[in-house]
Coordinates of C-alpha atoms in Angstrom, one line a residue:
M1 CA -43.5 -11.0 -23.4
A2 CA -43.1 -7.3 -22.9
K3 CA -39.5 -6.0 -22.6
Q4 CA -38.8 -5.0 -19.0
P5 CA -37.0 -1.7 -18.4
M6 CA -33.5 -2.0 -16.8
L7 CA -33.2 -0.4 -13.3
K8 CA -31.0 2.6 -13.7
F9 CA -30.3 6.1 -12.4
V10 CA -32.5 8.9 -13.6
T11 CA -30.5 11.2 -15.9
V12 CA -30.1 14.6 -14.2
G13 CA -30.1 17.7 -16.4
K14 CA -26.6 19.2 -16.7
E15 CA -28.0 22.7 -16.2
M16 CA -28.8 22.0 -12.6
P17 CA -26.3 23.4 -10.1
Q18 CA -23.7 20.8 -9.0
K19 CA -24.8 20.4 -5.4
R20 CA -28.5 20.1 -6.5
Q21 CA -27.4 17.5 -9.0
A22 CA -25.7 15.5 -6.3
D23 CA -28.7 15.8 -4.0
Q24 CA -31.0 14.7 -6.8
R25 CA -28.9 11.7 -7.5
K26 CA -29.1 10.6 -3.9
E27 CA -32.9 10.9 -4.1
D28 CA -33.0 9.0 -7.4
F29 CA -30.9 6.2 -5.9
A30 CA -33.1 5.9 -2.9
E31 CA -36.2 5.9 -5.1
I32 CA -35.0 3.2 -7.5
Y33 CA -32.9 1.0 -5.2
G34 CA -34.0 1.8 -1.7
E35 CA -37.5 0.4 -2.0
Y36 CA -37.9 -2.9 -3.8
A37 CA -41.5 -3.9 -2.9
R38 CA -42.6 -7.4 -2.5
E39 CA -44.8 -7.1 -5.5
K40 CA -41.9 -6.0 -7.7
A41 CA -39.7 -8.9 -6.4
E42 CA -42.5 -11.4 -7.1
E43 CA -43.1 -9.9 -10.6
Q44 CA -39.4 -10.0 -11.6
A45 CA -38.9 -13.5 -10.1
G46 CA -42.0 -14.7 -12.0
R47 CA -40.4 -13.7 -15.3
C48 CA -37.8 -16.5 -14.9
S49 CA -38.4 -19.0 -17.6
Q50 CA -37.1 -21.9 -15.4
C51 CA -35.1 -23.0 -18.4
G52 CA -33.7 -26.5 -18.6
V53 CA -30.1 -25.2 -18.7
P54 CA -29.8 -22.5 -16.0
Y55 CA -27.1 -20.4 -17.5
C56 CA -27.5 -17.9 -14.6
Q57 CA -26.5 -20.5 -12.1
S58 CA -23.6 -21.8 -14.2
H59 CA -22.2 -18.3 -14.6
C60 CA -22.4 -17.5 -10.9
P61 CA -19.1 -18.2 -9.2
L62 CA -21.0 -19.6 -6.2
H63 CA -23.3 -21.7 -8.4
N64 CA -26.2 -20.2 -6.4
N65 CA -29.5 -22.1 -7.1
I66 CA -31.0 -19.0 -8.7
P67 CA -34.0 -20.6 -10.5
D68 CA -35.3 -22.3 -7.3
W69 CA -35.1 -19.2 -5.2
L70 CA -36.7 -17.1 -7.9
K71 CA -39.5 -19.6 -8.2
L72 CA -40.1 -19.5 -4.4
T73 CA -40.1 -15.7 -4.5
A74 CA -42.6 -15.6 -7.3
E75 CA -44.8 -17.9 -5.2
G76 CA -44.5 -15.6 -2.2
R77 CA -42.5 -18.1 -0.2
L78 CA -39.8 -15.6 0.8
R79 CA -38.4 -17.4 3.8
E80 CA -37.8 -20.6 1.8
A81 CA -36.3 -18.5 -1.0
Y82 CA -33.9 -17.0 1.5
E83 CA -32.9 -20.4 2.9
V84 CA -32.1 -21.6 -0.6
S85 CA -30.1 -18.4 -1.4
Q86 CA -28.0 -18.5 1.8
A87 CA -27.2 -22.2 1.5
T88 CA -24.5 -21.5 -1.1
N89 CA -23.7 -17.8 -0.3
T90 CA -22.4 -16.5 3.0
F91 CA -23.4 -12.9 2.2
P92 CA -26.2 -12.8 -0.4
E93 CA -27.3 -9.3 0.5
I94 CA -23.8 -8.0 -0.3
C95 CA -23.6 -9.9 -3.6
G96 CA -27.0 -8.7 -4.5
R97 CA -25.7 -5.1 -4.2
I98 CA -22.2 -5.2 -5.7
C99 CA -21.8 -8.3 -8.0
P100 CA -21.5 -7.3 -11.6
Q101 CA -24.6 -9.2 -12.5
D102 CA -24.5 -7.8 -16.1
R103 CA -21.5 -10.0 -16.8
L104 CA -22.4 -13.0 -14.6
C105 CA -26.0 -14.2 -13.9
E106 CA -28.1 -11.5 -15.4
G107 CA -25.9 -11.2 -18.5
N108 CA -26.5 -14.9 -19.2
C109 CA -30.2 -14.9 -18.4
V110 CA -32.2 -16.7 -21.2
I111 CA -34.8 -13.9 -21.1
E112 CA -32.1 -11.3 -21.6
Q113 CA -30.6 -13.3 -24.5
S114 CA -34.0 -13.5 -26.2
G115 CA -34.3 -9.7 -26.1
H116 CA -36.9 -9.2 -23.4
G117 CA -34.7 -7.7 -20.7
T118 CA -33.0 -9.7 -17.9
V119 CA -34.7 -10.9 -14.7
T120 CA -33.3 -8.5 -12.1
I121 CA -31.6 -11.3 -10.1
G122 CA -29.4 -9.1 -8.0
S123 CA -32.2 -6.9 -6.8
V124 CA -34.4 -9.9 -5.9
E125 CA -31.4 -11.5 -4.0
K126 CA -30.9 -8.2 -2.1
Y127 CA -34.6 -7.9 -1.4
I128 CA -35.2 -11.4 0.0
T129 CA -32.1 -11.3 2.3
D130 CA -32.9 -7.8 3.5
T131 CA -36.4 -9.1 4.3
A132 CA -34.9 -12.1 6.1
W133 CA -32.9 -9.7 8.4
E134 CA -36.0 -7.6 9.1
E135 CA -38.2 -10.7 9.8
G136 CA -35.6 -12.4 12.0
W137 CA -35.1 -15.3 9.7
V138 CA -31.3 -14.9 9.7
Q139 CA -30.0 -17.5 12.2
P140 CA -27.2 -16.5 14.7
I141 CA -24.0 -18.4 14.7
A142 CA -24.5 -21.0 17.4
P143 CA -22.3 -24.1 17.0
S144 CA -23.9 -27.3 18.4
V145 CA -20.5 -28.6 19.5
E146 CA -17.4 -26.6 20.4
R147 CA -14.1 -28.0 19.0
A148 CA -10.6 -27.4 20.2
E149 CA -9.1 -26.8 16.8
S150 CA -8.3 -23.2 16.1
V151 CA -7.9 -21.2 12.9
G152 CA -6.1 -17.9 12.4
I153 CA -7.4 -15.9 9.5
I154 CA -5.2 -13.0 8.2
G155 CA -7.5 -10.5 6.5
A156 CA -11.1 -9.5 7.3
G157 CA -12.3 -9.1 3.8
P158 CA -15.0 -11.2 2.1
G159 CA -12.8 -14.3 1.7
G160 CA -11.6 -14.3 5.2
L161 CA -15.0 -13.6 6.7
A162 CA -16.7 -16.3 4.5
A163 CA -14.2 -18.8 5.9
A164 CA -14.7 -17.5 9.4
D165 CA -18.4 -17.9 9.2
M166 CA -18.3 -21.6 8.0
L167 CA -15.6 -22.6 10.4
R168 CA -17.2 -21.0 13.4
R169 CA -20.6 -22.6 12.7
A170 CA -18.8 -25.9 12.7
G171 CA -17.5 -25.2 16.2
L172 CA -13.8 -24.3 15.5
Q173 CA -12.2 -21.5 17.3
V174 CA -11.6 -18.6 14.9
T175 CA -9.5 -15.5 15.2
V176 CA -9.4 -12.9 12.5
Y177 CA -6.4 -10.5 12.2
D178 CA -6.6 -7.3 10.2
R179 CA -4.5 -4.2 9.8
Y180 CA -7.4 -1.9 9.7
D181 CA -9.6 -0.6 12.6
R182 CA -12.8 -2.1 11.1
S183 CA -13.6 -5.5 9.7
G184 CA -14.7 -5.9 6.1
G185 CA -11.7 -5.0 4.0
L186 CA -12.6 -3.3 0.7
M187 CA -16.3 -3.8 1.5
V188 CA -15.8 -1.2 4.2
Y189 CA -13.2 1.2 2.9
G190 CA -12.9 0.5 -0.8
I191 CA -16.5 0.2 -2.1
P192 CA -18.6 3.5 -1.9
G193 CA -21.5 3.6 0.5
F194 CA -23.9 4.4 -2.4
K195 CA -23.2 0.9 -3.8
L196 CA -22.9 -1.0 -0.5
E197 CA -24.4 0.6 2.7
K198 CA -21.9 0.2 5.5
D199 CA -24.5 -0.9 8.0
V200 CA -25.0 -4.0 5.9
V201 CA -21.4 -5.0 6.4
V202 CA -21.3 -4.0 10.0
R203 CA -24.3 -6.2 10.7
R204 CA -22.5 -9.2 9.4
N205 CA -19.4 -8.3 11.4
E206 CA -21.5 -8.1 14.5
Q207 CA -23.1 -11.5 13.7
L208 CA -19.6 -13.1 13.5
E209 CA -18.4 -11.4 16.7
Q210 CA -21.6 -12.4 18.6
G211 CA -21.1 -15.9 17.3
G212 CA -17.7 -16.2 18.9
V213 CA -15.3 -15.1 16.2
E214 CA -12.4 -13.1 17.8
F215 CA -11.3 -10.0 15.9
V216 CA -7.8 -8.6 16.4
L217 CA -7.9 -5.3 14.6
N218 CA -5.2 -2.6 14.0
C219 CA -2.9 -5.6 13.8
D220 CA -0.3 -5.6 11.0
V221 CA 1.1 -9.1 10.5
G222 CA 4.8 -8.9 10.1
Q223 CA 5.1 -5.9 12.5
D224 CA 2.6 -6.2 15.4
I225 CA 2.7 -10.0 15.3
T226 CA 4.8 -12.4 13.2
F227 CA 3.5 -14.9 10.8
A228 CA 5.4 -17.6 12.7
E229 CA 3.6 -16.6 15.9
I230 CA 0.2 -16.9 14.2
R231 CA 1.1 -20.4 12.9
E232 CA 2.3 -21.5 16.3
K233 CA -0.9 -20.3 17.9
H234 CA -3.3 -21.9 15.5
D235 CA -3.8 -25.4 14.0
F236 CA -4.7 -23.8 10.6
V237 CA -4.0 -20.4 9.0
V238 CA -6.0 -18.8 6.2
V239 CA -4.3 -16.0 4.3
A240 CA -6.9 -13.6 2.9
T241 CA -5.0 -10.3 2.8
G242 CA -6.3 -9.1 -0.5
V243 CA -4.1 -6.9 -2.8
Y244 CA -3.6 -3.3 -1.8
K245 CA -0.4 -2.2 -3.5
S246 CA -1.4 0.3 -6.1
R247 CA 0.1 0.3 -9.6
E248 CA 2.1 3.5 -10.2
L249 CA 2.1 5.9 -13.1
P250 CA 5.3 6.7 -14.9
G251 CA 6.2 9.9 -16.6
P252 CA 7.3 13.4 -15.8
G253 CA 5.4 15.1 -12.9
A254 CA 4.1 11.8 -11.6
G255 CA 5.0 12.9 -8.0
A256 CA 3.1 16.2 -8.1
D257 CA 0.7 17.2 -5.3
G258 CA -2.9 16.4 -6.3
I259 CA -2.1 13.0 -7.8
V260 CA -3.6 10.5 -5.4
R261 CA -4.2 6.7 -5.2
A262 CA -7.7 5.4 -5.7
I263 CA -7.6 3.4 -2.4
D264 CA -6.7 6.6 -0.4
F265 CA -9.4 8.6 -2.1
L266 CA -12.1 6.0 -1.5
T267 CA -11.0 5.2 2.0
A268 CA -11.1 8.9 3.0
S269 CA -14.6 9.2 1.6
N270 CA -15.8 6.0 3.4
R271 CA -14.2 7.1 6.7
K272 CA -16.0 10.4 6.4
G273 CA -19.2 8.5 5.9
F274 CA -18.5 6.7 9.2
G275 CA -18.1 10.1 10.9
D276 CA -14.4 9.6 11.5
A277 CA -12.0 12.5 11.6
V278 CA -10.2 12.6 8.3
P279 CA -7.7 15.5 8.1
E280 CA -6.8 14.7 4.5
F281 CA -10.4 15.0 3.4
D282 CA -11.0 18.2 5.4
S283 CA -7.9 19.8 4.0
G284 CA -9.1 19.1 0.5
E285 CA -6.2 16.7 -0.3
L286 CA -8.6 13.8 -0.7
N287 CA -11.8 15.8 -1.4
A288 CA -13.0 16.4 -5.0
E289 CA -15.4 19.3 -4.1
G290 CA -14.9 22.2 -6.5
K291 CA -12.2 20.5 -8.5
R292 CA -11.6 19.3 -12.1
V293 CA -11.1 15.6 -11.5
V294 CA -9.4 13.2 -13.9
V295 CA -9.5 9.5 -13.1
I296 CA -7.1 7.2 -14.9
G297 CA -8.2 3.6 -15.4
G298 CA -11.1 1.6 -16.7
G299 CA -12.0 -1.0 -14.1
D300 CA -14.7 -1.0 -11.3
T301 CA -12.4 0.9 -9.0
A302 CA -12.2 3.7 -11.5
M303 CA -16.0 3.7 -11.7
D304 CA -16.2 4.0 -7.9
C305 CA -13.8 6.9 -8.0
V306 CA -15.6 8.9 -10.8
R307 CA -19.0 8.4 -9.1
T308 CA -17.7 9.3 -5.7
A309 CA -16.0 12.5 -7.1
T310 CA -19.3 13.5 -8.7
R311 CA -21.2 13.1 -5.4
Q312 CA -18.5 15.1 -3.6
G313 CA -19.3 18.1 -5.9
A314 CA -16.5 18.1 -8.4
T315 CA -16.9 20.8 -11.1
S316 CA -16.1 18.2 -13.8
V317 CA -15.1 14.5 -13.8
K318 CA -13.3 12.8 -16.7
C319 CA -12.2 9.2 -17.0
L320 CA -9.2 8.5 -19.2
Y321 CA -8.9 5.0 -20.6
R322 CA -6.4 3.8 -23.2
R323 CA -8.8 1.4 -25.0
D324 CA -12.4 2.0 -26.1
K325 CA -15.7 1.4 -24.3
A326 CA -16.1 -2.2 -25.7
N327 CA -12.7 -3.2 -24.2
M328 CA -13.2 -1.8 -20.7
P329 CA -12.6 -4.4 -18.0
G330 CA -15.2 -3.0 -15.6
S331 CA -18.9 -3.5 -15.5
Q332 CA -20.8 -1.9 -18.4
R333 CA -23.6 -1.2 -16.0
E334 CA -21.3 0.9 -13.9
V335 CA -20.1 2.8 -16.9
Q336 CA -23.7 3.5 -17.9
N337 CA -24.4 4.7 -14.4
A338 CA -21.4 7.0 -14.5
E339 CA -22.4 8.4 -17.9
E340 CA -25.9 9.1 -16.6
E341 CA -24.4 11.0 -13.7
G342 CA -22.4 13.3 -16.0
V343 CA -19.0 11.6 -16.1
D344 CA -17.1 12.3 -19.3
F345 CA -15.3 9.3 -20.7
V346 CA -12.2 10.1 -22.8
W347 CA -11.6 6.9 -24.7
L348 CA -8.4 5.8 -26.4
S349 CA -6.3 8.2 -24.2
A350 CA -3.4 7.5 -21.9
P351 CA -1.4 9.7 -19.6
K352 CA 2.1 10.7 -20.7
G353 CA 3.0 13.0 -17.8
F354 CA 1.6 15.8 -15.6
T355 CA 2.0 19.5 -15.5
G356 CA 2.5 21.8 -12.4
D357 CA 4.2 21.3 -9.1
K358 CA 0.6 21.2 -7.8
V359 CA -1.0 19.2 -10.7
D360 CA -2.9 21.4 -13.1
G361 CA -3.0 19.1 -16.1
V362 CA -2.5 15.7 -17.6
M363 CA -0.4 15.3 -20.7
V364 CA -2.5 12.9 -22.8
Q365 CA -1.5 10.7 -25.6
K366 CA -4.2 9.7 -28.1
M367 CA -4.3 6.0 -28.9
R368 CA -5.7 3.6 -31.5
L369 CA -6.3 -0.1 -31.2
G370 CA -3.8 -2.3 -33.1
A371 CA -3.4 -6.0 -33.4
P372 CA -4.8 -8.3 -30.6
D373 CA -2.4 -9.3 -27.8
V374 CA -2.0 -12.9 -26.5
T375 CA -5.3 -12.6 -24.6
G376 CA -7.2 -11.6 -27.8
R377 CA -7.6 -7.9 -26.7
Q378 CA -6.5 -5.3 -29.2
S379 CA -3.3 -3.6 -28.0
P380 CA -3.4 0.2 -27.8
E381 CA -0.9 2.1 -30.0
V382 CA 0.2 5.7 -29.7
I383 CA -1.0 8.2 -32.4
E384 CA 2.1 10.3 -33.0
G385 CA 1.5 14.1 -32.9
A386 CA -1.9 13.9 -31.2
D387 CA -0.9 14.8 -27.7
Y388 CA -2.7 17.4 -25.7
V389 CA -3.1 18.6 -22.1
E390 CA -6.2 17.9 -20.1
G391 CA -6.8 20.4 -17.3
A392 CA -7.0 18.9 -13.8
D393 CA -6.9 19.9 -10.2
M394 CA -7.0 16.3 -8.9
V395 CA -5.8 13.1 -10.6
I396 CA -6.9 9.8 -9.2
K397 CA -4.8 6.7 -10.1
A398 CA -7.1 3.7 -10.5
L399 CA -4.9 1.4 -12.5
G400 CA -5.5 -1.7 -10.3
F401 CA -3.7 -3.4 -7.4
E402 CA -0.8 -5.8 -7.0
P403 CA 0.1 -8.1 -4.2
E404 CA 2.6 -7.1 -1.5
D405 CA 5.7 -9.2 -1.2
L406 CA 4.4 -11.4 1.7
P407 CA 7.4 -13.8 1.8
V408 CA 9.6 -10.8 2.5
L409 CA 7.2 -8.9 4.7
W410 CA 6.5 -12.0 6.8
D411 CA 10.0 -13.4 6.7
T412 CA 8.7 -16.6 5.3
P413 CA 10.6 -17.4 2.1
E414 CA 9.1 -20.9 2.0
L415 CA 5.7 -19.4 1.2
E416 CA 5.7 -19.9 -2.6
V417 CA 4.4 -17.3 -4.9
T418 CA 3.8 -17.0 -8.6
R419 CA 5.7 -14.7 -11.0
W420 CA 3.0 -12.1 -10.4
G421 CA 3.5 -12.3 -6.6
T422 CA 0.3 -14.0 -5.8
I423 CA 0.4 -17.0 -3.5
K424 CA 0.5 -20.5 -5.1
T425 CA -2.2 -22.8 -3.8
N426 CA -3.7 -26.2 -4.5
F427 CA -6.5 -25.5 -6.9
A428 CA -9.0 -27.8 -5.1
T429 CA -8.1 -27.2 -1.4
H430 CA -6.5 -23.7 -1.5
E431 CA -3.6 -25.1 0.6
T432 CA -0.3 -23.3 0.1
A433 CA 3.2 -24.8 0.1
L434 CA 3.1 -24.6 3.9
E435 CA 1.2 -27.4 5.7
N436 CA -2.1 -26.3 7.3
V437 CA -1.7 -22.8 5.6
F438 CA -4.4 -21.9 3.1
A439 CA -4.8 -18.8 0.9
V440 CA -8.0 -17.3 -0.7
G441 CA -9.3 -14.4 -2.6
D442 CA -7.3 -11.7 -4.4
I443 CA -3.9 -12.7 -2.8
V444 CA -4.3 -15.8 -5.0
R445 CA -6.3 -14.6 -8.0
G446 CA -5.1 -11.1 -8.3
A447 CA -7.6 -8.2 -8.0
S448 CA -10.9 -9.9 -8.6
L449 CA -14.6 -9.9 -7.4
V450 CA -16.0 -10.2 -3.9
V451 CA -18.1 -13.2 -5.0
W452 CA -14.9 -15.1 -6.1
A453 CA -13.3 -14.3 -2.7
I454 CA -16.5 -15.7 -0.9
R455 CA -16.3 -18.9 -3.0
D456 CA -12.6 -19.3 -2.2
G457 CA -13.2 -18.7 1.5
R458 CA -16.0 -21.3 1.6
E459 CA -13.9 -23.9 -0.3
A460 CA -10.9 -23.4 2.0
A461 CA -13.2 -23.8 5.1
E462 CA -14.6 -27.0 3.6
A463 CA -11.0 -28.4 3.1
I464 CA -10.1 -27.5 6.7
L465 CA -13.3 -29.1 8.0
E466 CA -12.6 -32.3 6.0
R467 CA -9.1 -32.5 7.5
V468 CA -10.6 -32.0 11.0
R469 CA -13.3 -34.7 10.3
T470 CA -10.7 -37.2 9.1
G471 CA -8.4 -36.4 12.0
S472 CA -5.5 -35.5 9.8
V473 CA -4.5 -32.2 11.4
M474 CA -0.8 -31.9 10.9
A475 CA 1.5 -30.1 13.3
A476 CA 2.9 -26.8 12.0
E477 CA 6.6 -26.9 11.1

């Protein structure tokens, strides 16, 4: 079997002017990912070996029945393939775009392990679901029976929306509360549009709204409405707030102008894409155009930042990471994409401080990898005397996210949390220490993947529906 080439961005020559490079990258993206013809989908799906032990399925958090919908796609039975795909996944077209398939299904494909190149599972998943929308196969939310039980969901990210979808289809009355002006959470404001087109998310939001889900936006729980009021109003509550508190950088000069949070940078860019007025972008505060940009971090958020900065027309984009490439927590595919787009990775480097009242440099400590820590990863150690200053006009902090102190913010000390600040839940049902209150996604797991949040939301919805079916709805305290 001939080895199949991996879909990737076309490398753009560095001698091209910056704006032309950015325009060319957009064209490359549209050429490679914008059109995934039926023949290509059937060809790739036909490469599936239909192995006896489907490692792709077992390594998918949703345990999607990947071999079956690949087989149906290869046979040209796209509608049936879509039905199988959506049976276990609330948002398959979103997962097909943003899941790190290289470390989940595709990375464990038997064809990939045998050296012939993985079946492009994510692209096929995206294709069949996009086709389903175009052909009208996606069924609206239309409960056969309306029920009186109501559920309040705090957070309109993937976990909350997945729960809302399942609960509303079962006829429960669902209200989603979110602090932002659009539903979707990080899918709307955190993930760049070149990875996840915003109309794809908006389409799902509209489907939920048209199906009877009520959205209460611009609503900050703890300020605009209390948690106690939400509990009193609904039979069940699902907490799906995500984690938005950015980890901070210590060291001298850490408060200088020009040092910004990743979430602020990405949100401004996405808002601009929606056509919103974004003064911080227009003023240049959250706009990388014409700047030397340094991004600090090694996860997927850092990759989103470096690739966004490149598209905005930064004169240079560097990513500082304290370990080496092999130890990066983010997707290797994303790193490869960033490298092909001209991002310079500075491995084994950590910030020590910053220069300038308006930042003009990062004081960098060179590192080496020492003995493994308790997780098995090698711990970085400082190389004495190897410090230097990396010039920068904008520094983006992409060090990850932590949970907010919800028991304090919501005046609910009985809501139990872990030592990391995440909410404690029952592993099987996702119920918290509070009766009828469930929690899903990053607020339980810590910063994680969209696909895990979808799984949690679906499981919590199933637990609620089981309680409704058995008639064991308990009164809120």
